[in-house]
PDB file of C-alpha atoms in Angstrom:
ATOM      1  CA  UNK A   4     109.358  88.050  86.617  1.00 44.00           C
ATOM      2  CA  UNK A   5     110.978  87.539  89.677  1.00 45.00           C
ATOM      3  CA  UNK A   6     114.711  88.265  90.597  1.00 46.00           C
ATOM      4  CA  UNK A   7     117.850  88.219  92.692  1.00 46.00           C
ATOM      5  CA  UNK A   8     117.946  91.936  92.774  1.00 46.00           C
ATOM      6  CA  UNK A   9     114.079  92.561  93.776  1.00 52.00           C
ATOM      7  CA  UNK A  10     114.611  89.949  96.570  1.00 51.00           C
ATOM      8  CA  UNK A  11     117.927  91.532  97.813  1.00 47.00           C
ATOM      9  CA  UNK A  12     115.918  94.883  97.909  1.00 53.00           C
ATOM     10  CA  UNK A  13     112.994  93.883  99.774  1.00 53.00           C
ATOM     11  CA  UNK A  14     115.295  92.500 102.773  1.00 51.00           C
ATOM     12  CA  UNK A  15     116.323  95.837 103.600  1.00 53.00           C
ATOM     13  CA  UNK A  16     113.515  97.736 104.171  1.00 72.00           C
ATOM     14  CA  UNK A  17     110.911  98.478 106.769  1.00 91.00           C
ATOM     15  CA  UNK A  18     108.721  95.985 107.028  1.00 96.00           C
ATOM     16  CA  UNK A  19     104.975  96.790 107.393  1.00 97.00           C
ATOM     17  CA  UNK A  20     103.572  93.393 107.879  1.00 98.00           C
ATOM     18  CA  UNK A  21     105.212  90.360 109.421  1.00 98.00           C
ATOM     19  CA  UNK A  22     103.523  86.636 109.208  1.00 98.00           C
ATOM     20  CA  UNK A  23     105.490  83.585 110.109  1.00 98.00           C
ATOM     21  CA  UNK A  24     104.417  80.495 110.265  1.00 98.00           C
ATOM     22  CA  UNK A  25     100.288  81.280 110.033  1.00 98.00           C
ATOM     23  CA  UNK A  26      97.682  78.911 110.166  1.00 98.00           C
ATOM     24  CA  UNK A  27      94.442  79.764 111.111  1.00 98.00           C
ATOM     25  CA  UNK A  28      91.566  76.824 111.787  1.00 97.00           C
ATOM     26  CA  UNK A  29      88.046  77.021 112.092  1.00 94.00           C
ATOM     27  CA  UNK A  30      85.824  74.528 114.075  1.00 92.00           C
ATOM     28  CA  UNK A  31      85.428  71.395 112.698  1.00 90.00           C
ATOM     29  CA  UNK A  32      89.020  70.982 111.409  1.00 89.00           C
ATOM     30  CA  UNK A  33      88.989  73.402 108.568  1.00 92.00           C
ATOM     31  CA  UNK A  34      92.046  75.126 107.807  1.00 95.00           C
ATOM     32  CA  UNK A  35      92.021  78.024 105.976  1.00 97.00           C
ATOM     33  CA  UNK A  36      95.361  79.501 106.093  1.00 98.00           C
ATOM     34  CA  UNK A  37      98.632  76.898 106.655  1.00 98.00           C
ATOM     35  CA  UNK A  38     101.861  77.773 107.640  1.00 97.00           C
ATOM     36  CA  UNK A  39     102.132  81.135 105.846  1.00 98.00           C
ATOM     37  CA  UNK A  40     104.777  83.551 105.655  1.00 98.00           C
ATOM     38  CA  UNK A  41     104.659  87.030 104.342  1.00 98.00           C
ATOM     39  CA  UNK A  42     106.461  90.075 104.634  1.00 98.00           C
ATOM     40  CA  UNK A  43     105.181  93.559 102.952  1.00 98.00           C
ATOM     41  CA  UNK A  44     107.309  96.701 103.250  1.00 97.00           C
ATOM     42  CA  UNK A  45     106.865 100.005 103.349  1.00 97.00           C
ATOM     43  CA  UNK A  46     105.898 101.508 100.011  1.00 97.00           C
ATOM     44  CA  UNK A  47     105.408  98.502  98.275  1.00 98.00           C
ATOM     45  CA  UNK A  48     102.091  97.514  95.792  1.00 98.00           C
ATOM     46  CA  UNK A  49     101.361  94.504  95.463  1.00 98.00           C
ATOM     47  CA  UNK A  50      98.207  91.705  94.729  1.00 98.00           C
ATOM     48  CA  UNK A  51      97.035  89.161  97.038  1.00 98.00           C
ATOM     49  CA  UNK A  52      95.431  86.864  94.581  1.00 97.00           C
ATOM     50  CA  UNK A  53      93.218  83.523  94.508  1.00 96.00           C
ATOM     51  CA  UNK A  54      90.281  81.668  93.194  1.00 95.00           C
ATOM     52  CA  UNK A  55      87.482  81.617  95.228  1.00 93.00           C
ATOM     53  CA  UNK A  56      88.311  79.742  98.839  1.00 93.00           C
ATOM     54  CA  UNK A  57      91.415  80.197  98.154  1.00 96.00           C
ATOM     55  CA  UNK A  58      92.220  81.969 101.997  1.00 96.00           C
ATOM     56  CA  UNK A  59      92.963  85.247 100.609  1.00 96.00           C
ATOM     57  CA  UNK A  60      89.921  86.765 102.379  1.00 94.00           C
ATOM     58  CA  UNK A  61      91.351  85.116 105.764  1.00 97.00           C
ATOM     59  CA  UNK A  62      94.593  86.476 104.889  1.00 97.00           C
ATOM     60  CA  UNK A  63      92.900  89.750 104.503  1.00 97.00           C
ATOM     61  CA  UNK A  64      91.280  89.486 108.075  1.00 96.00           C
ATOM     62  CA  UNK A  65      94.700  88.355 110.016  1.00 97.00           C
ATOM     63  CA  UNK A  66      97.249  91.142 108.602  1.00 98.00           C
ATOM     64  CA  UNK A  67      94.109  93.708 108.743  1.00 97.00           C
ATOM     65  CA  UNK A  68      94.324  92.197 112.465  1.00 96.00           C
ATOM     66  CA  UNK A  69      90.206  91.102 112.181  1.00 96.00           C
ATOM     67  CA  UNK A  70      90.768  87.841 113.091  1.00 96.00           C
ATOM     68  CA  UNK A  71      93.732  86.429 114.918  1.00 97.00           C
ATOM     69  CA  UNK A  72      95.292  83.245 113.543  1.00 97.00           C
ATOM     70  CA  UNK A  73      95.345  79.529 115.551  1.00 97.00           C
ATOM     71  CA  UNK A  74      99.453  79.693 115.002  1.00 98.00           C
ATOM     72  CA  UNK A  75     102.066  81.194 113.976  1.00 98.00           C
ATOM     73  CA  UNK A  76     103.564  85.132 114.448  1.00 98.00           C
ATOM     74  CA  UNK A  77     101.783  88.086 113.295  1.00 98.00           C
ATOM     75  CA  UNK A  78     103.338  91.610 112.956  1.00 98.00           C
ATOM     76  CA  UNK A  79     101.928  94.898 111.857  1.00 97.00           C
ATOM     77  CA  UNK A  80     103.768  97.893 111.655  1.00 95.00           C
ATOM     78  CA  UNK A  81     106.273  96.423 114.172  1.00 95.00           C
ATOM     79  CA  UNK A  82     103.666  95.951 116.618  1.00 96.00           C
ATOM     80  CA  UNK A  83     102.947  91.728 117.619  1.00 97.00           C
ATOM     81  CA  UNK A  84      99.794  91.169 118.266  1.00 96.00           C
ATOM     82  CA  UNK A  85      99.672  88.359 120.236  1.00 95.00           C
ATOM     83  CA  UNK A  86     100.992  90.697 122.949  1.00 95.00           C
ATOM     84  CA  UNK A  87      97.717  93.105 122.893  1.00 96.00           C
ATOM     85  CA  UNK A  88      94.413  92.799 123.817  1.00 96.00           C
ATOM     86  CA  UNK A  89      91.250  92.915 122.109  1.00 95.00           C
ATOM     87  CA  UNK A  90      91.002  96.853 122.607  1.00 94.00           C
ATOM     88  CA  UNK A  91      94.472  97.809 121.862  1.00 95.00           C
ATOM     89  CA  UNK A  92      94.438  95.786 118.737  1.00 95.00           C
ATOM     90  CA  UNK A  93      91.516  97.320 117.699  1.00 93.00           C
ATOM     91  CA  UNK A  94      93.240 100.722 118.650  1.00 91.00           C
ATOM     92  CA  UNK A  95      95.908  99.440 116.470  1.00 93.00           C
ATOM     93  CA  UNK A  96      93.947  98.946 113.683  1.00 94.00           C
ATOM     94  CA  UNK A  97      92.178 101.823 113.306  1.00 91.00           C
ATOM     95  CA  UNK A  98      95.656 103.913 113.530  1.00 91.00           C
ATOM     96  CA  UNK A  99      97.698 102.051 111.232  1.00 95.00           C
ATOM     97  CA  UNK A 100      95.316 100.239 108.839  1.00 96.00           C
ATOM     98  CA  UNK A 101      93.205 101.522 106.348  1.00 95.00           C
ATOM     99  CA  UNK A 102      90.325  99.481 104.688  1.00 96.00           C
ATOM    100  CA  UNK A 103      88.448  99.741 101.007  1.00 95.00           C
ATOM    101  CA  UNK A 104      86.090  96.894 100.200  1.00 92.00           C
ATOM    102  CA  UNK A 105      83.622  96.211  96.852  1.00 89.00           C
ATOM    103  CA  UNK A 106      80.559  97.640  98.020  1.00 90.00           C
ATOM    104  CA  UNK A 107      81.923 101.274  99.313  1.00 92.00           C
ATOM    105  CA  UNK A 108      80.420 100.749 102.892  1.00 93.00           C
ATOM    106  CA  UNK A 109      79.228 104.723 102.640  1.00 96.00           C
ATOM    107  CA  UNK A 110      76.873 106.286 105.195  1.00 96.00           C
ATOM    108  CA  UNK A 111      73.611 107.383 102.693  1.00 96.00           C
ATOM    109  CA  UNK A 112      72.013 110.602 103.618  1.00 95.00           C
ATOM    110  CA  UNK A 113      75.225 112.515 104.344  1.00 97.00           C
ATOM    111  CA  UNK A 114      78.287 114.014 102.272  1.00 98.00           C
ATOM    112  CA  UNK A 115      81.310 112.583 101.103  1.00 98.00           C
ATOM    113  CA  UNK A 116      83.531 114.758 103.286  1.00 98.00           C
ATOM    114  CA  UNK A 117      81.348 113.790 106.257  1.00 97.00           C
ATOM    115  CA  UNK A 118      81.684 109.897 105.175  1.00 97.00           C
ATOM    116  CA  UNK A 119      85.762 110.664 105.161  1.00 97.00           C
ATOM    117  CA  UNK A 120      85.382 112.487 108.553  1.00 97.00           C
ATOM    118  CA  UNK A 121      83.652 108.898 110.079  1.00 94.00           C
ATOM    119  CA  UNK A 122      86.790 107.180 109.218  1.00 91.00           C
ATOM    120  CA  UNK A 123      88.586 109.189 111.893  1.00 92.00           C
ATOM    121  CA  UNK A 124      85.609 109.381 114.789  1.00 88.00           C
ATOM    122  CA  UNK A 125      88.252 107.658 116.673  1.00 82.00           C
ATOM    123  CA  UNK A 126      91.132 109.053 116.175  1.00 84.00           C
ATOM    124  CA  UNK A 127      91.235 111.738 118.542  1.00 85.00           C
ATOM    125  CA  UNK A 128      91.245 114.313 116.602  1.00 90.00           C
ATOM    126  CA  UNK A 129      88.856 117.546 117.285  1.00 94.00           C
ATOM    127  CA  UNK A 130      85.185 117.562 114.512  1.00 95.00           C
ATOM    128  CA  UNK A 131      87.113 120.527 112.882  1.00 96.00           C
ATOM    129  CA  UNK A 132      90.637 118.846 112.024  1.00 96.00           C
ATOM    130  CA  UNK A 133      88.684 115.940 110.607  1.00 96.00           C
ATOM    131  CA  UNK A 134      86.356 117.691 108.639  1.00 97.00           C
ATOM    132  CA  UNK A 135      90.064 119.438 107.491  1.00 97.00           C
ATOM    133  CA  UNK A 136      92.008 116.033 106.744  1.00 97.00           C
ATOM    134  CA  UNK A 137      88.091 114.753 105.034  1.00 97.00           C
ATOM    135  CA  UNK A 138      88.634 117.785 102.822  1.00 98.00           C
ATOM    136  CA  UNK A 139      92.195 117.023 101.988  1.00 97.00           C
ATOM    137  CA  UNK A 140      91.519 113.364 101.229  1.00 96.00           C
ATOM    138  CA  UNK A 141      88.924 113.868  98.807  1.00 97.00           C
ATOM    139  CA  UNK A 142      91.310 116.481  97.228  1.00 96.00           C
ATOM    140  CA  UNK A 143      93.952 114.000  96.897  1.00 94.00           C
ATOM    141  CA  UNK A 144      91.774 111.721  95.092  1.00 95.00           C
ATOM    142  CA  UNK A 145      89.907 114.142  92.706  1.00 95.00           C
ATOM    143  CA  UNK A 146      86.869 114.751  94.104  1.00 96.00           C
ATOM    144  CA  UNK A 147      87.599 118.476  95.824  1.00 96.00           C
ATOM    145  CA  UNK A 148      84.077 119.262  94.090  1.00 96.00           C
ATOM    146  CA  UNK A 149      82.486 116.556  95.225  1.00 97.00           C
ATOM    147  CA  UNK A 150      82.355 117.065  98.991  1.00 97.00           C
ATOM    148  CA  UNK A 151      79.080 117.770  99.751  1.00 98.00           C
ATOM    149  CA  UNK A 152      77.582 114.924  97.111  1.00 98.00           C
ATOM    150  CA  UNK A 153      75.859 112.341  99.302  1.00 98.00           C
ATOM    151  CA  UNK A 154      75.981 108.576  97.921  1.00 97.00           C
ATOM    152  CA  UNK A 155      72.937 108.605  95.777  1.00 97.00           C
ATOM    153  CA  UNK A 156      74.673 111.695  93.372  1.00 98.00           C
ATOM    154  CA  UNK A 157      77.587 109.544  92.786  1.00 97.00           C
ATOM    155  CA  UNK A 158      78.846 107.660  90.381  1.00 95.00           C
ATOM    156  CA  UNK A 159      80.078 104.457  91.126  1.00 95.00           C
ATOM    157  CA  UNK A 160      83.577 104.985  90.119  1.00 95.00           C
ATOM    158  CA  UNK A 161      83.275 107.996  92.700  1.00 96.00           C
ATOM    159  CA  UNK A 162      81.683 106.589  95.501  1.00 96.00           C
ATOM    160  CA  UNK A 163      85.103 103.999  95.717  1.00 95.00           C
ATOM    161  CA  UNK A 164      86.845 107.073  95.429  1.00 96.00           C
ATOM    162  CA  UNK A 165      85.509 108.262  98.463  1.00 97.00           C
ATOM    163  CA  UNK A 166      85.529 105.111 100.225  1.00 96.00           C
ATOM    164  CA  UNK A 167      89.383 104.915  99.397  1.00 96.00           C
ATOM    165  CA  UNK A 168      89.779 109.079 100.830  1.00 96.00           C
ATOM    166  CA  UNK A 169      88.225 107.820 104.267  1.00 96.00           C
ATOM    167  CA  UNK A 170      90.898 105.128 104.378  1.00 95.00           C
ATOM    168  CA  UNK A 171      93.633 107.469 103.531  1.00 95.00           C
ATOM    169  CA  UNK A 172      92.685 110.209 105.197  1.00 95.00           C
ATOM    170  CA  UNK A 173      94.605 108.614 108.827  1.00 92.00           C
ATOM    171  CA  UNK A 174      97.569 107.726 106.823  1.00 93.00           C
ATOM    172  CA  UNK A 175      97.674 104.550 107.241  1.00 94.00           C
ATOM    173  CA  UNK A 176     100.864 102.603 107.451  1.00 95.00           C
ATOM    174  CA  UNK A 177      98.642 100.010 105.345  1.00 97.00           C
ATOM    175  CA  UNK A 178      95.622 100.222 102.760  1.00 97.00           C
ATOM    176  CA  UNK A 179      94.100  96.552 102.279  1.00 98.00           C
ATOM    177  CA  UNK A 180      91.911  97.065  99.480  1.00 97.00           C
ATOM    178  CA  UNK A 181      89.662  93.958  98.564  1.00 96.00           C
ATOM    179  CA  UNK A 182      88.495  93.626  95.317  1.00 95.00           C
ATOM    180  CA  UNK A 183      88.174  97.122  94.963  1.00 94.00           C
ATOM    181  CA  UNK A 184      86.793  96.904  90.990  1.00 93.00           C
ATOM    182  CA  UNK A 185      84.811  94.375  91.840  1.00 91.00           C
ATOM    183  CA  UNK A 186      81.064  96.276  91.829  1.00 89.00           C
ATOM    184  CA  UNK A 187      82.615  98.622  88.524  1.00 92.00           C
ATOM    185  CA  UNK A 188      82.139  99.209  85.410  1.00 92.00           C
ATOM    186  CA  UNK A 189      85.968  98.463  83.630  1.00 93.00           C
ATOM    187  CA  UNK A 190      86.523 101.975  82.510  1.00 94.00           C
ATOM    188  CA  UNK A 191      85.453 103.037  86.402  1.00 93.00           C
ATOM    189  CA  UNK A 192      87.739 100.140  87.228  1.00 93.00           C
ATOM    190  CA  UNK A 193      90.900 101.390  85.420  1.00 94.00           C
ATOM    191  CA  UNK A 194      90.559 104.896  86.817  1.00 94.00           C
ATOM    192  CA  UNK A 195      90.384 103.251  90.846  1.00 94.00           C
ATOM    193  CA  UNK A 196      93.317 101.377  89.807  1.00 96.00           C
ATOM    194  CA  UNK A 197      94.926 104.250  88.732  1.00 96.00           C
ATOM    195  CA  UNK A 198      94.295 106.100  91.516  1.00 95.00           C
ATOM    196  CA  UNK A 199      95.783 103.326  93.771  1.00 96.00           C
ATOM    197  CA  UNK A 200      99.539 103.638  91.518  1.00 96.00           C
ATOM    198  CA  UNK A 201      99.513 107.113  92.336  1.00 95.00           C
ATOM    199  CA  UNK A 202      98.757 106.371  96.057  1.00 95.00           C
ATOM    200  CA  UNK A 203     101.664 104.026  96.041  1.00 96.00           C
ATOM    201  CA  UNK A 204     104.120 106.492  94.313  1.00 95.00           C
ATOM    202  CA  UNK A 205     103.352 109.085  96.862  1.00 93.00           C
ATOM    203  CA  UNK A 206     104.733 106.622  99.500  1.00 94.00           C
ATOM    204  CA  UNK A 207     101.201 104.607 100.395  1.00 95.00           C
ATOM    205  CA  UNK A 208     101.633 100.991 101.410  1.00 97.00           C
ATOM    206  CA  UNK A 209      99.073  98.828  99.447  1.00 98.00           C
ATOM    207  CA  UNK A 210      97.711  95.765  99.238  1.00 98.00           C
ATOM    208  CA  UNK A 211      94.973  94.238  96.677  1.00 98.00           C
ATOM    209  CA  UNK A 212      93.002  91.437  97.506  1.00 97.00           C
ATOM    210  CA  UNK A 213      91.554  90.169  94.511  1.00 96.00           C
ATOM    211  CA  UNK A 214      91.138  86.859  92.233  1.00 94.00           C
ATOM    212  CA  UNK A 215      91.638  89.184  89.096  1.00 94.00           C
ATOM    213  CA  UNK A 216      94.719  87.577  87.037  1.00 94.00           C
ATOM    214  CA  UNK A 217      94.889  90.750  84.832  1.00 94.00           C
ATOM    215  CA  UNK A 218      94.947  93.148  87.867  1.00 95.00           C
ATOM    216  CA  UNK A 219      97.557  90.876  89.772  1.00 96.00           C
ATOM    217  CA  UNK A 220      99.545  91.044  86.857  1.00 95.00           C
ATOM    218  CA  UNK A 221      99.259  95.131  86.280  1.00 95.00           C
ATOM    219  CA  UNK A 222     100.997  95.508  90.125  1.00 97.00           C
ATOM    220  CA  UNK A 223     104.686  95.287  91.005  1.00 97.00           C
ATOM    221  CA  UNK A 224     104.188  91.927  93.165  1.00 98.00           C
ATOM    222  CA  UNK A 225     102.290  88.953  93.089  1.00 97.00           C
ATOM    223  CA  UNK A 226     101.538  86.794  95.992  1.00 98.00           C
ATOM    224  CA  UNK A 227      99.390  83.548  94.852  1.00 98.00           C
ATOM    225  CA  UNK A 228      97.450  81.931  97.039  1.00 98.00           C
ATOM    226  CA  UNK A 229      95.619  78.316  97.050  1.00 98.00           C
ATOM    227  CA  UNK A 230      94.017  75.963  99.642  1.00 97.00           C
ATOM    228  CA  UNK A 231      95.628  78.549 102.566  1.00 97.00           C
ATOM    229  CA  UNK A 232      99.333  78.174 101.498  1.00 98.00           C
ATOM    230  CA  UNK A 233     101.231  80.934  99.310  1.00 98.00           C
ATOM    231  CA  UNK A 234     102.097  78.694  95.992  1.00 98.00           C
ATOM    232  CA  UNK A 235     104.091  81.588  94.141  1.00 97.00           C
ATOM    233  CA  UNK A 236     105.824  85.077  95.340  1.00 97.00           C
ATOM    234  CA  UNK A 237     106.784  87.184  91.984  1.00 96.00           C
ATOM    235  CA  UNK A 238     108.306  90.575  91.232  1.00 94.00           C
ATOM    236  CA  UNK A 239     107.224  92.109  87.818  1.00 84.00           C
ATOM    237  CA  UNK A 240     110.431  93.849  87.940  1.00 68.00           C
ATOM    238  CA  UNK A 241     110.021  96.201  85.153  1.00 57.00           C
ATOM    239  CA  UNK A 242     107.032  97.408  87.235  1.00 56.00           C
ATOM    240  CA  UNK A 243     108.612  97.458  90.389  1.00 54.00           C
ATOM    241  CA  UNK A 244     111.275 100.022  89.074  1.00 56.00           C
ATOM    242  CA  UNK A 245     108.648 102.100  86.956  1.00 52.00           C
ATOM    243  CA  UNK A 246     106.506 102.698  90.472  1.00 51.00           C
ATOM    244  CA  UNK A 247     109.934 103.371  92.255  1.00 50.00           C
ATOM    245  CA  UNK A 248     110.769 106.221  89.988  1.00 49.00           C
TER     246      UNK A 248
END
């Protein structure tokens, strides 16, 4: 699964997310995360996956810069955060991170292009050009007739397809995506899956966080993870070059 070539490749690209050395312990001596390194470049696709306690969910929280690790070097998009405070990370965060989690996390009551448009409330930008970029994200994942649907008309195959347009919609240098099947039905599953490859091939950086062993196994990469420390790092080649093309 894993080769010379794939490894070669990924040292000479931009690299999205930088961890050296990571170890992040809670009170009372628990470690969840120990001594990890990662590196995840630009345009890549790959699985973050574990059993249950595991310390992928940590994992999730330091490189979506939520929680800042006890050791070691974290670096996203270039930027280290051990050098920014609490504000500027979080300024950091909302510009070059984008988030999808299991249970949507949508506003009920208003539409799915105003649920996009709260993904950007502090970006900056003017109502109008985020109602605009709302209305392009939701075309860009296939629901351009489903922007004024609030939650409750839904499905919930659609309502993670809106909570993956508000994530897009600042282009992100990064989408974390935890166990974004997780509250589906398998053929809603497939389709958010699918939608995630055709992120990636138009140039989105993704990461799934999941304890799935089929969907690790349907993505280019493979990180494992067990009792905090990365146990296995693997390239589905064949995968790799597919998504590349």
């Amino acid at each position: 699964m894993t080769t010379t070539v794939a490894a070669a490749e990924h040292r000479h690209a931009r690299a999205v997310v930088e961890l050296a050395g990571v170890t992040k312990e809670y009170p009372g001596g628990v470690k969840a995360l120990r001594g990890v390194d990662l590196t995840v470049l630009n345009g890549e696709l790959l699985a973050i996956v574990g059993p249950s306690g595991s310390g992928k969910s940590t994992l999730l929280h330091i490189v979506g810069t939520l929680d800042r690790p006890s050791a070691g070097a974290v670096a996203i998009a270039g930027h280290d955060i051990a050098t920014l405070s609490d504000r500027a990370l979080s300024a950091l965060r909302s510009r070059h991170v984008g988030f999808v989690f299991q249970s949507f996390h949508l506003v009920p009551g208003i539409s799915a292009q105003a649920n996009v448009a709260e993904g950007l409330l502090y970006s900056g930008l003017s109502r109008a050009e985020r109602g605009r970029r709302a209305a392009r994200a939701l075309e860009r994942v296939g629901l351009g007739d489903r922007m004024e649907h609030r939650p409750h008309e839904l499905s919930g195959g659609q309502k993670q397809r809106v909570a993956i347009a508000r994530a897009v919609a600042g282009e992100p240098d990064l989408l974390l995506a935890d166990e974004p099947t997780g509250a589906l039905d398998s053929a809603s599953g497939q389709s958010v899956m699918e939608l995630l490859h055709e992120l990636n091939a138009d140039g989105a950086t993704i990461a799934v966080i999941t304890h799935d062993q089929e969907i690790a196994a349907s993505l280019p990469r493979q990180v494992r993870i067990r009792d905090g420390e990365i146990v296995a790092d693997l390239w589905n080649t064949a995968r790799a070059e597919a998504g590349a093309r």
